[in-house]
Structures are given as C-alpha cells and as structure tokens.
mmCIF file of C-alpha atoms and ligand atoms in Angstrom:
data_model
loop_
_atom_site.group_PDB
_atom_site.id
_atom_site.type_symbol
_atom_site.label_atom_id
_atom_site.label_comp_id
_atom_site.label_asym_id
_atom_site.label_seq_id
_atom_site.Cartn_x
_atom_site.Cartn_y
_atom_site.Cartn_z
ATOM 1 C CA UNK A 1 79.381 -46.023 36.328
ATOM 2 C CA UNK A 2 75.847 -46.425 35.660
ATOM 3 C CA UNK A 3 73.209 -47.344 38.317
ATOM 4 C CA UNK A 4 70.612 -50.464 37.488
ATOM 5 C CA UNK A 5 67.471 -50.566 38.793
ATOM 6 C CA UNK A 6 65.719 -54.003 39.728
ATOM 7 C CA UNK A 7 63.210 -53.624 36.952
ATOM 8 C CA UNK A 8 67.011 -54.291 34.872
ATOM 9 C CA UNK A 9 68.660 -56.946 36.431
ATOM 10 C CA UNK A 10 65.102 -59.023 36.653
ATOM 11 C CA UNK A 11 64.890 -58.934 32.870
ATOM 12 C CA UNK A 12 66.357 -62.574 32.563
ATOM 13 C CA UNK A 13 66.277 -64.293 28.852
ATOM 14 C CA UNK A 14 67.140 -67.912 30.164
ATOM 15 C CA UNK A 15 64.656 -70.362 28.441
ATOM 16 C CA UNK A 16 67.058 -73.558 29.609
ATOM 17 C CA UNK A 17 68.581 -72.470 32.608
ATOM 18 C CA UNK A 18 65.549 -70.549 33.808
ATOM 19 C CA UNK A 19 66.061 -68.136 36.870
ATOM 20 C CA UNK A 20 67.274 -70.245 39.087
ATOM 21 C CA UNK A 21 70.687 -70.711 40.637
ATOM 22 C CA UNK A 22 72.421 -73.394 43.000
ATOM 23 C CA UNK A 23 72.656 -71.870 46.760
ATOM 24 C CA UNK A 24 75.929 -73.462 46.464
ATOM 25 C CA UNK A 25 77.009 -70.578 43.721
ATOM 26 C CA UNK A 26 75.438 -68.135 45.536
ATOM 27 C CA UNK A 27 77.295 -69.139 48.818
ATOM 28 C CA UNK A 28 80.505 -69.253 46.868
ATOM 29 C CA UNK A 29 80.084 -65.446 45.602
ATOM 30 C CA UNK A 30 78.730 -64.509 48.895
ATOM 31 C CA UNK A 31 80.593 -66.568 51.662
ATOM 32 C CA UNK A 32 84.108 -66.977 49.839
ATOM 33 C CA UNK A 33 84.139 -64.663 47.000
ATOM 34 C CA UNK A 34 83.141 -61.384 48.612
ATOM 35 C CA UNK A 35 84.868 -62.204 52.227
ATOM 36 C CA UNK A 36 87.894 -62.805 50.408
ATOM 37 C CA UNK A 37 88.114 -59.308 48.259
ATOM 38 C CA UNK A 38 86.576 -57.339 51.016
ATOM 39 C CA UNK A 39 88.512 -58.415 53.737
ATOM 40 C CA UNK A 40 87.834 -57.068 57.141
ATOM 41 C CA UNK A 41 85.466 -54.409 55.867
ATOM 42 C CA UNK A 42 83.259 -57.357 53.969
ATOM 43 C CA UNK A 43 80.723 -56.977 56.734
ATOM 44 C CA UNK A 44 79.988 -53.429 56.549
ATOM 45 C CA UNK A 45 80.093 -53.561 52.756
ATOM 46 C CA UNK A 46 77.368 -56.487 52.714
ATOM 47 C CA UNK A 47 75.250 -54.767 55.253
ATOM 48 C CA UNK A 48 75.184 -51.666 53.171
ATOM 49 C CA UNK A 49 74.376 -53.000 50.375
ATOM 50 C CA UNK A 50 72.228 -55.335 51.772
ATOM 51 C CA UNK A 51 70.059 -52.176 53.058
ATOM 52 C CA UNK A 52 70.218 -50.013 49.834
ATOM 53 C CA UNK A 53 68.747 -53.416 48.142
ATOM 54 C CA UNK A 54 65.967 -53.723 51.184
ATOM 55 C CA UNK A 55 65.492 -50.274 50.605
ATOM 56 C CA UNK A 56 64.914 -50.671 46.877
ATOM 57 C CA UNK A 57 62.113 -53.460 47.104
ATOM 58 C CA UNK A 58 60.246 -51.862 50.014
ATOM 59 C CA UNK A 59 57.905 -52.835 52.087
ATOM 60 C CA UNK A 60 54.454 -51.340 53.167
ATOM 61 C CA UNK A 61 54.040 -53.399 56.114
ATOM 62 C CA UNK A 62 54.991 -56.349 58.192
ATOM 63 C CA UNK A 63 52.823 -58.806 56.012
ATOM 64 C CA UNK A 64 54.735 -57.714 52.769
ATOM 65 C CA UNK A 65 57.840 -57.490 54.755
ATOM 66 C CA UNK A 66 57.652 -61.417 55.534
ATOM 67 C CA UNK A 67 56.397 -61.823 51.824
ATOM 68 C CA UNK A 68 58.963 -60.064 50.382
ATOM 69 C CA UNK A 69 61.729 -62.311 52.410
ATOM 70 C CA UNK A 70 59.981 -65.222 51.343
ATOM 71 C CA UNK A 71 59.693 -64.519 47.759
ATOM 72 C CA UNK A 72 62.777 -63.562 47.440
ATOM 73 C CA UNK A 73 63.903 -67.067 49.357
ATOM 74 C CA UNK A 74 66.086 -64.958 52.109
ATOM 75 C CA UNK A 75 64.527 -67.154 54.380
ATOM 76 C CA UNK A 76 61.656 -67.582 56.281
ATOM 77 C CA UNK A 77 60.754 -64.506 59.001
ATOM 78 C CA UNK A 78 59.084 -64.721 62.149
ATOM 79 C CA UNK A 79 59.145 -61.006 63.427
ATOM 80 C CA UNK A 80 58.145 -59.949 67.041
ATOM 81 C CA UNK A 81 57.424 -56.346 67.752
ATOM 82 C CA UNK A 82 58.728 -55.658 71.303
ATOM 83 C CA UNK A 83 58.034 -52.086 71.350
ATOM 84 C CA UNK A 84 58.124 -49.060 69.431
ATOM 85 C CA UNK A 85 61.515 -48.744 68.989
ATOM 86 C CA UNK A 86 62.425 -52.586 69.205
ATOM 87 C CA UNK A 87 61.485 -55.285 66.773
ATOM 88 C CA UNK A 88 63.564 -59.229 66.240
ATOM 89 C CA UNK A 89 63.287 -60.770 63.467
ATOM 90 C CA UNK A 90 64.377 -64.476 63.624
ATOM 91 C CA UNK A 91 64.971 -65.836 60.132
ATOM 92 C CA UNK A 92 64.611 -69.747 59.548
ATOM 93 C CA UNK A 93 66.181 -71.437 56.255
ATOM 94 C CA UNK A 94 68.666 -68.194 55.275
ATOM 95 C CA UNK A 95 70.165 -68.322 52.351
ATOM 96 C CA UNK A 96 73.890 -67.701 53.665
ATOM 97 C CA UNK A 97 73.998 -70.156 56.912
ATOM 98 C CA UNK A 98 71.019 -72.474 56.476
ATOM 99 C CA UNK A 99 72.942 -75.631 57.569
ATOM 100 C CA UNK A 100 76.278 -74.095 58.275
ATOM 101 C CA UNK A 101 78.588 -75.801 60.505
ATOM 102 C CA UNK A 102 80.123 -74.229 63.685
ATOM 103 C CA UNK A 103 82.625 -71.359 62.893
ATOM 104 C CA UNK A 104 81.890 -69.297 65.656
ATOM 105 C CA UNK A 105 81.905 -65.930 63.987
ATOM 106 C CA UNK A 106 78.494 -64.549 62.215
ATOM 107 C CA UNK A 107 77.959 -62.588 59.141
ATOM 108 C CA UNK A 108 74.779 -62.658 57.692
ATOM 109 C CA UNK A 109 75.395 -58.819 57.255
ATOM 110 C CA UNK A 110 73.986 -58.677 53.956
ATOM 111 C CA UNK A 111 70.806 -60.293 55.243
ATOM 112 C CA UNK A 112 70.537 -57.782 58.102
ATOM 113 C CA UNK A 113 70.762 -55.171 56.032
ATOM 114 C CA UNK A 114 67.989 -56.130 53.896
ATOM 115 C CA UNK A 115 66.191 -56.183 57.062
ATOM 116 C CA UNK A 116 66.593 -53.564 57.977
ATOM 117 C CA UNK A 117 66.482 -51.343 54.590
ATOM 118 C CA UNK A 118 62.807 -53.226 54.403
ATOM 119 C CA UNK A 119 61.683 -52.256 58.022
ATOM 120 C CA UNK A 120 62.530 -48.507 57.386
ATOM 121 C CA UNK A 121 59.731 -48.641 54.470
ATOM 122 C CA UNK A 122 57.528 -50.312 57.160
ATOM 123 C CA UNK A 123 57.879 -48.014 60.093
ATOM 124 C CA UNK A 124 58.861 -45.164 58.440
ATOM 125 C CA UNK A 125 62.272 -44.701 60.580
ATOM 126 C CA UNK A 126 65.347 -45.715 60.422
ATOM 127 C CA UNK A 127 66.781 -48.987 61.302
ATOM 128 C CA UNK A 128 69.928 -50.594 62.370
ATOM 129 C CA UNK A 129 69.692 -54.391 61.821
ATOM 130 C CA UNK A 130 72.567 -56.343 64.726
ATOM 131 C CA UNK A 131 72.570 -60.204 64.341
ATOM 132 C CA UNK A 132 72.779 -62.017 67.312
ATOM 133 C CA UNK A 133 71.980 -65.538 66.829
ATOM 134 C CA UNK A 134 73.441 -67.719 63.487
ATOM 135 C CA UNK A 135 73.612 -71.553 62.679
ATOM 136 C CA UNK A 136 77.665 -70.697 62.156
ATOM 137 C CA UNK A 137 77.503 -70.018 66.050
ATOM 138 C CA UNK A 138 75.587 -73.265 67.187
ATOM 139 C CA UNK A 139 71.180 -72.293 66.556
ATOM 140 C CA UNK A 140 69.240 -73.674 63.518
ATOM 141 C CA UNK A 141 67.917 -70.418 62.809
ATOM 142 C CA UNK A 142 69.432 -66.626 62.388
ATOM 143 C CA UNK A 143 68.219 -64.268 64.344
ATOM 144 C CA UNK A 144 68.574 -60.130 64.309
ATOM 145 C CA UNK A 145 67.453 -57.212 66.907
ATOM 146 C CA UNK A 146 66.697 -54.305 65.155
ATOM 147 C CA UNK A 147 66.692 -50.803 66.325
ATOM 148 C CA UNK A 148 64.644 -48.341 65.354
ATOM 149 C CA UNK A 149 65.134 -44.234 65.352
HETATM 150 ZN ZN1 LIG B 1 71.986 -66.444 58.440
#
C-alpha cells in the first residue's frame, strides 16, 4: 500500500466546493464512522495516528505549535509549561467535542495524539498526550497533560 505525504493529500482541485468541509461530516467519519469499525481499540488507533500526523507537520516551538493547531482549526491551545517534564495543553473550540453534550466517556484521542506528535518536534523528546478534561464529560473546553521522556 503506498504511503502519501501531506504535500499529496493538500493538492485539492475543488473550484466550487473549495477546501472546506461541514464539522458535521467530519464528526460523522470521526465520532460514528471510525468508533464504529474500530471498536474498543478506536482510541488507540486515533491516538496513533493522530501522533504520526502531529509528527508529520512538526513544530519548532510552542508559538508554531499553537499556530499549527489553529491553522489547522483543531482548536484553539492555551499551553502551560509546568516543568520540564510536564506541560497541559487545554484546547478551546476542538473539532471533535466543541459543543458536545454529556456522555461521560472522552475520546479526543486523535487530538491528543496530534499533541503530542507536535510537542515531540518542540522539545525534542517524546511525549505521551492523556486527556483529562472534555465537553462530553461536563467542561466547555478539552484539556490534556502531557508527559514528556
Ligand atoms: Zn475535544
């Protein structure tokens, strides 16, 4: 199976539609579509692939880092450095639970992962991305501790 790189799938020949698509079909694919297939391992799936696709765009440093989430309308980051090994990252407006009603389960796994895969590019270590705060589970903003090794 061959691999695409960004530079590939951004190559978008759309001159009605444009490159736009409704949240709504995105939450579909993402909330419904890829739960449903993936089952119990959807999480781990998302967050992996969410990291090899943070990992892919990069990030030099925390300014790019909240640019990067922006421009790619993730959602809005506010990111607090606790230490060195320690940084939360609370994400307003994300894309998969912006709005959400009360489920009380979580999985913006995806999300984390491009979190994290983008703070390893930052500070040059690894990271392991845990959400711990969701609008599905009763906030009006995500939130994620990050680890890093
Ligand atoms: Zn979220």
């Amino acid at each position: 199976m061959k691999e695409y790189s960004i530079e590939e799938v951004s190559h978008i020949v759309r001159p009605k539609l444009g490159e736009d698509i409704p949240l709504t079909l995105y939450r579909i694919l993402r909330v419904i579509g890829m739960r449903n297939i993936l089952g119990e391992t959807s999480g781990a799936t998302l967050y992996m692939m969410g990291k090899q696709v943070g990992t892919m765009i990069g990030a030099k440093d925390l300014g790019e880092f909240e640019e990067k989430i922006k421009e790619l309308k993730v959602g809005i980051p506010e990111v607090q450095v606790i230490d060195e090994d320690h940084v939360l990252v609370k994400l307003y407006e994300c894309i998969t639970c912006a709005g959400f009603v009360y489920t009380g389960e979580m999985f913006c796994d995806m999300e984390s992962g491009i979190i994290a895969g983008l703070l390893e590019g930052v500070f040059k270590k690894k990271a392991k991305s845990t959400q711990t705060k969701s609008w599905s589970v009763g906030y009006n903003y995500c939130e994620f501790e990050i680890i890093l090794y």
